[in-house]
């Protein structure tokens, strides 16, 4: 979203803009960079009442308290080497900072994720609400190492934002979660990033890990059972709507045939 350029002449005379903050190229202002865009005031799905923004390693992080009084962390990551086949180069994650403790004692985090293009056009609906891909969130559960997320650990950030949260991967788990008895029960749980030792080099590296016991517990939880029922009802409404539309077309065609036969 673009902002109105300041009156540079007036600002310079009054001394309100410092030279180090005013970057000029030829006769124009230097084009806004990627993370400058993140620093502009945004409207996340959960509206913040207070926020603290910062760069941490390879991600831009916004910590805030939502209107519901809960603490959230918003993470934006840009992949300059994104595959054009993916149709996105940026991943946005909003995670509730306080974990959810499952009945088994296992701990997961409730979050929402979206995928978008750094150069996406801003889209608004008839009510003026931003409906761009950045705000098209998908609800998930995952394991997160908060200490590493808020650190300068770029490798952890890349493993989390590019590998664990890869769009095709997340959608596969969400689709399985909408089945009553899939081969791999998961609900909306997508796993976590964990360290693993390479037996040949003895080096540690990050990799995706899916905890089967957590997946089963979440898949058969009352929350996910209700979500599957709502999904079935929605699919049934879509099916009945398609049937009604085709029946109406058949009737119109039959009426036209009858008219031609007279």
Tab-separated table of C-alpha atoms in Angstrom:
chain	number	residue	atom	x	y	z
A	1	UNK	CA	0.000	0.000	0.000
A	2	UNK	CA	1.555	3.269	-1.018
A	3	UNK	CA	1.937	6.310	1.209
A	4	UNK	CA	1.877	10.004	0.187
A	5	UNK	CA	5.413	11.364	-0.270
A	6	UNK	CA	6.411	14.049	2.252
A	7	UNK	CA	7.013	17.679	1.304
A	8	UNK	CA	10.798	17.338	1.161
A	9	UNK	CA	11.549	21.055	0.627
A	10	UNK	CA	9.507	22.165	3.609
A	11	UNK	CA	10.836	19.380	5.797
A	12	UNK	CA	14.465	20.134	4.977
A	13	UNK	CA	14.048	23.846	5.763
A	14	UNK	CA	12.432	23.083	9.071
A	15	UNK	CA	15.059	20.452	9.875
A	16	UNK	CA	12.467	17.772	10.674
A	17	UNK	CA	14.050	15.159	8.425
A	18	UNK	CA	17.614	14.060	9.201
A	19	UNK	CA	20.036	13.567	6.322
A	20	UNK	CA	20.731	9.986	7.310
A	21	UNK	CA	17.042	9.154	6.982
A	22	UNK	CA	16.629	10.897	3.646
A	23	UNK	CA	17.975	8.772	0.812
A	24	UNK	CA	17.863	10.336	-2.633
A	25	UNK	CA	18.712	8.828	-5.939
A	26	UNK	CA	19.094	11.322	-8.808
A	27	UNK	CA	15.896	13.359	-8.412
A	28	UNK	CA	13.687	10.713	-6.859
A	29	UNK	CA	13.375	8.932	-3.507
A	30	UNK	CA	14.998	5.511	-3.311
A	31	UNK	CA	12.419	2.783	-3.870
A	32	UNK	CA	11.061	1.187	-0.708
A	33	UNK	CA	12.812	-2.036	0.251
A	34	UNK	CA	11.253	-5.315	1.374
A	35	UNK	CA	11.558	-4.948	5.137
A	36	UNK	CA	10.639	-1.235	4.966
A	37	UNK	CA	7.321	-2.470	3.670
A	38	UNK	CA	6.952	-4.782	6.658
A	39	UNK	CA	7.691	-1.841	8.981
A	40	UNK	CA	4.680	0.090	7.716
A	41	UNK	CA	1.609	-0.074	9.878
A	42	UNK	CA	-0.269	-3.262	9.006
A	43	UNK	CA	-3.660	-4.644	9.973
A	44	UNK	CA	-3.125	-8.294	10.965
A	45	UNK	CA	-6.063	-10.622	11.368
A	46	UNK	CA	-5.838	-10.168	15.148
A	47	UNK	CA	-5.714	-6.412	15.674
A	48	UNK	CA	-2.882	-5.408	18.023
A	49	UNK	CA	-3.342	-2.984	20.878
A	50	UNK	CA	0.417	-2.681	21.525
A	51	UNK	CA	3.294	-3.988	19.426
A	52	UNK	CA	7.074	-4.279	19.313
A	53	UNK	CA	8.692	-4.804	15.908
A	54	UNK	CA	12.212	-6.024	15.148
A	55	UNK	CA	14.433	-7.929	12.742
A	56	UNK	CA	15.519	-11.327	14.084
A	57	UNK	CA	17.928	-13.216	11.878
A	58	UNK	CA	16.088	-13.919	8.634
A	59	UNK	CA	12.590	-12.812	9.650
A	60	UNK	CA	10.700	-9.663	10.595
A	61	UNK	CA	8.860	-10.097	13.893
A	62	UNK	CA	5.994	-8.121	15.401
A	63	UNK	CA	5.094	-8.977	19.002
A	64	UNK	CA	1.735	-7.649	20.143
A	65	UNK	CA	-1.251	-8.054	22.450
A	66	UNK	CA	-4.513	-8.581	20.593
A	67	UNK	CA	-7.945	-7.238	21.387
A	68	UNK	CA	-8.688	-10.571	23.068
A	69	UNK	CA	-5.947	-9.749	25.595
A	70	UNK	CA	-3.717	-12.602	24.448
A	71	UNK	CA	-0.094	-12.295	23.329
A	72	UNK	CA	0.786	-12.937	19.691
A	73	UNK	CA	3.870	-13.057	17.502
A	74	UNK	CA	3.615	-12.176	13.820
A	75	UNK	CA	6.457	-13.453	11.621
A	76	UNK	CA	7.051	-12.396	8.013
A	77	UNK	CA	9.684	-14.109	5.891
A	78	UNK	CA	10.705	-13.276	2.314
A	79	UNK	CA	12.430	-15.903	0.164
A	80	UNK	CA	14.457	-14.212	-2.575
A	81	UNK	CA	15.154	-17.635	-4.116
A	82	UNK	CA	11.543	-18.827	-4.187
A	83	UNK	CA	10.567	-21.242	-6.959
A	84	UNK	CA	8.270	-19.469	-9.420
A	85	UNK	CA	6.130	-22.640	-9.493
A	86	UNK	CA	5.107	-21.996	-5.890
A	87	UNK	CA	3.387	-18.718	-6.940
A	88	UNK	CA	4.455	-17.006	-3.695
A	89	UNK	CA	7.694	-15.695	-2.201
A	90	UNK	CA	6.601	-14.604	1.290
A	91	UNK	CA	5.175	-16.478	4.265
A	92	UNK	CA	3.277	-14.898	7.150
A	93	UNK	CA	2.767	-16.646	10.490
A	94	UNK	CA	0.711	-15.370	13.435
A	95	UNK	CA	1.148	-17.558	16.502
A	96	UNK	CA	-0.368	-17.228	19.958
A	97	UNK	CA	2.576	-16.918	22.325
A	98	UNK	CA	1.001	-18.964	25.119
A	99	UNK	CA	0.969	-22.700	24.219
A	100	UNK	CA	-1.970	-25.078	24.368
A	101	UNK	CA	-1.511	-28.074	26.680
A	102	UNK	CA	-3.266	-31.161	25.309
A	103	UNK	CA	-4.974	-33.683	27.648
A	104	UNK	CA	-1.941	-35.962	27.197
A	105	UNK	CA	0.335	-33.201	28.494
A	106	UNK	CA	1.885	-32.495	25.075
A	107	UNK	CA	2.321	-28.833	24.126
A	108	UNK	CA	1.414	-27.198	20.791
A	109	UNK	CA	0.892	-23.653	19.552
A	110	UNK	CA	-2.227	-22.301	17.838
A	111	UNK	CA	-1.349	-20.277	14.770
A	112	UNK	CA	-2.477	-18.960	11.397
A	113	UNK	CA	-0.420	-18.937	8.216
A	114	UNK	CA	-0.714	-17.307	4.794
A	115	UNK	CA	1.362	-17.178	1.626
A	116	UNK	CA	1.645	-14.178	-0.677
A	117	UNK	CA	3.812	-12.364	-3.194
A	118	UNK	CA	6.018	-9.490	-2.076
A	119	UNK	CA	4.723	-7.521	-5.081
A	120	UNK	CA	1.052	-8.513	-4.721
A	121	UNK	CA	-1.446	-5.767	-5.506
A	122	UNK	CA	-3.551	-4.650	-2.543
A	123	UNK	CA	-7.132	-5.910	-2.940
A	124	UNK	CA	-10.202	-4.605	-1.091
A	125	UNK	CA	-13.746	-5.961	-0.900
A	126	UNK	CA	-16.897	-3.842	-1.105
A	127	UNK	CA	-16.541	-2.969	2.592
A	128	UNK	CA	-12.975	-1.698	2.194
A	129	UNK	CA	-11.434	-4.746	3.904
A	130	UNK	CA	-8.056	-5.984	2.668
A	131	UNK	CA	-8.762	-9.350	1.030
A	132	UNK	CA	-5.285	-9.955	-0.429
A	133	UNK	CA	-3.477	-13.281	-0.083
A	134	UNK	CA	-1.508	-11.963	2.882
A	135	UNK	CA	-4.726	-11.896	4.925
A	136	UNK	CA	-6.122	-15.229	3.705
A	137	UNK	CA	-5.127	-17.143	6.823
A	138	UNK	CA	-5.229	-20.908	7.453
A	139	UNK	CA	-5.578	-22.125	11.062
A	140	UNK	CA	-2.936	-24.652	12.142
A	141	UNK	CA	-1.301	-26.189	15.203
A	142	UNK	CA	2.448	-26.774	15.383
A	143	UNK	CA	5.426	-27.143	17.654
A	144	UNK	CA	7.672	-24.076	17.985
A	145	UNK	CA	10.896	-23.396	19.844
A	146	UNK	CA	10.118	-19.850	21.021
A	147	UNK	CA	13.703	-19.207	22.107
A	148	UNK	CA	15.008	-19.988	18.619
A	149	UNK	CA	12.168	-18.148	16.898
A	150	UNK	CA	13.037	-14.949	18.760
A	151	UNK	CA	16.778	-15.430	18.274
A	152	UNK	CA	19.128	-14.648	15.365
A	153	UNK	CA	19.115	-18.309	14.254
A	154	UNK	CA	18.625	-17.942	10.486
A	155	UNK	CA	18.741	-21.690	9.839
A	156	UNK	CA	15.862	-22.279	12.241
A	157	UNK	CA	13.871	-19.458	10.624
A	158	UNK	CA	14.406	-20.892	7.136
A	159	UNK	CA	13.525	-24.436	8.217
A	160	UNK	CA	10.335	-23.182	9.890
A	161	UNK	CA	9.097	-20.631	7.353
A	162	UNK	CA	10.155	-22.387	4.128
A	163	UNK	CA	10.120	-26.105	4.922
A	164	UNK	CA	7.604	-26.767	7.695
A	165	UNK	CA	5.218	-24.052	6.458
A	166	UNK	CA	5.561	-24.827	2.756
A	167	UNK	CA	2.133	-24.169	1.266
A	168	UNK	CA	1.649	-27.548	-0.461
A	169	UNK	CA	2.740	-29.387	2.665
A	170	UNK	CA	0.378	-27.513	4.987
A	171	UNK	CA	-2.565	-27.945	2.603
A	172	UNK	CA	-1.919	-31.688	2.431
A	173	UNK	CA	-2.211	-31.991	6.215
A	174	UNK	CA	-5.317	-29.770	6.319
A	175	UNK	CA	-7.002	-31.964	3.669
A	176	UNK	CA	-6.151	-35.118	5.616
A	177	UNK	CA	-7.507	-33.465	8.739
A	178	UNK	CA	-10.913	-33.143	7.048
A	179	UNK	CA	-11.126	-36.936	6.594
A	180	UNK	CA	-12.665	-39.050	9.346
A	181	UNK	CA	-10.084	-41.845	9.260
A	182	UNK	CA	-7.074	-40.930	7.091
A	183	UNK	CA	-3.919	-43.031	6.848
A	184	UNK	CA	-2.154	-40.384	8.945
A	185	UNK	CA	-4.504	-38.693	11.467
A	186	UNK	CA	-3.389	-35.113	12.031
A	187	UNK	CA	-6.302	-32.696	12.402
A	188	UNK	CA	-4.692	-29.317	11.672
A	189	UNK	CA	-1.374	-30.277	13.296
A	190	UNK	CA	1.567	-29.960	10.873
A	191	UNK	CA	4.547	-30.988	13.034
A	192	UNK	CA	7.614	-29.087	14.222
A	193	UNK	CA	11.258	-28.309	13.456
A	194	UNK	CA	13.840	-30.260	15.436
A	195	UNK	CA	17.614	-30.794	15.457
A	196	UNK	CA	19.004	-34.065	14.082
A	197	UNK	CA	22.581	-35.336	14.026
A	198	UNK	CA	24.063	-36.451	10.712
A	199	UNK	CA	25.613	-39.869	11.410
A	200	UNK	CA	28.257	-39.445	8.702
A	201	UNK	CA	29.423	-35.888	9.409
A	202	UNK	CA	28.332	-35.743	13.070
A	203	UNK	CA	26.895	-32.274	12.339
A	204	UNK	CA	23.553	-31.058	13.636
A	205	UNK	CA	20.920	-29.772	11.236
A	206	UNK	CA	17.244	-28.813	11.347
A	207	UNK	CA	14.604	-31.073	9.866
A	208	UNK	CA	10.834	-31.482	9.908
A	209	UNK	CA	9.390	-33.800	12.534
A	210	UNK	CA	5.805	-35.038	12.817
A	211	UNK	CA	4.758	-36.443	16.178
A	212	UNK	CA	2.257	-39.222	15.397
A	213	UNK	CA	0.792	-39.286	18.924
A	214	UNK	CA	0.084	-35.539	18.822
A	215	UNK	CA	-1.464	-35.835	15.360
A	216	UNK	CA	-3.870	-38.540	16.524
A	217	UNK	CA	-4.826	-36.653	19.685
A	218	UNK	CA	-5.618	-33.469	17.775
A	219	UNK	CA	-7.366	-35.282	14.907
A	220	UNK	CA	-9.903	-36.950	17.204
A	221	UNK	CA	-10.321	-33.956	19.535
A	222	UNK	CA	-13.829	-32.429	19.881
A	223	UNK	CA	-12.578	-29.290	18.110
A	224	UNK	CA	-11.495	-31.179	14.992
A	225	UNK	CA	-14.526	-33.481	14.988
A	226	UNK	CA	-16.720	-30.358	14.917
A	227	UNK	CA	-14.549	-28.827	12.167
A	228	UNK	CA	-14.996	-31.947	10.015
A	229	UNK	CA	-18.753	-31.882	10.538
A	230	UNK	CA	-18.914	-28.233	9.452
A	231	UNK	CA	-16.772	-29.082	6.425
A	232	UNK	CA	-19.134	-31.921	5.449
A	233	UNK	CA	-22.159	-29.638	5.749
A	234	UNK	CA	-20.454	-27.000	3.603
A	235	UNK	CA	-19.547	-29.553	0.938
A	236	UNK	CA	-23.108	-30.888	0.968
A	237	UNK	CA	-24.519	-27.373	0.463
A	238	UNK	CA	-22.160	-26.867	-2.478
A	239	UNK	CA	-23.199	-30.228	-3.945
A	240	UNK	CA	-26.923	-29.500	-3.588
A	241	UNK	CA	-26.432	-26.071	-5.153
A	242	UNK	CA	-24.722	-27.627	-8.175
A	243	UNK	CA	-27.503	-30.212	-8.524
A	244	UNK	CA	-30.190	-27.505	-8.380
A	245	UNK	CA	-28.365	-25.415	-10.966
A	246	UNK	CA	-28.083	-28.339	-13.403
A	247	UNK	CA	-31.711	-29.308	-12.911
A	248	UNK	CA	-32.733	-25.736	-13.711
A	249	UNK	CA	-30.651	-25.797	-16.903
A	250	UNK	CA	-32.197	-29.135	-17.933
A	251	UNK	CA	-35.676	-27.689	-17.443
A	252	UNK	CA	-34.821	-24.622	-19.548
A	253	UNK	CA	-33.463	-26.824	-22.335
A	254	UNK	CA	-36.521	-29.054	-22.196
A	255	UNK	CA	-38.759	-25.985	-22.416
A	256	UNK	CA	-36.859	-24.761	-25.482
A	257	UNK	CA	-37.160	-28.214	-27.092
A	258	UNK	CA	-40.905	-28.259	-26.414
A	259	UNK	CA	-41.282	-24.795	-27.991
A	260	UNK	CA	-39.408	-25.899	-31.124
A	261	UNK	CA	-41.588	-29.008	-31.398
A	262	UNK	CA	-44.840	-27.051	-31.546
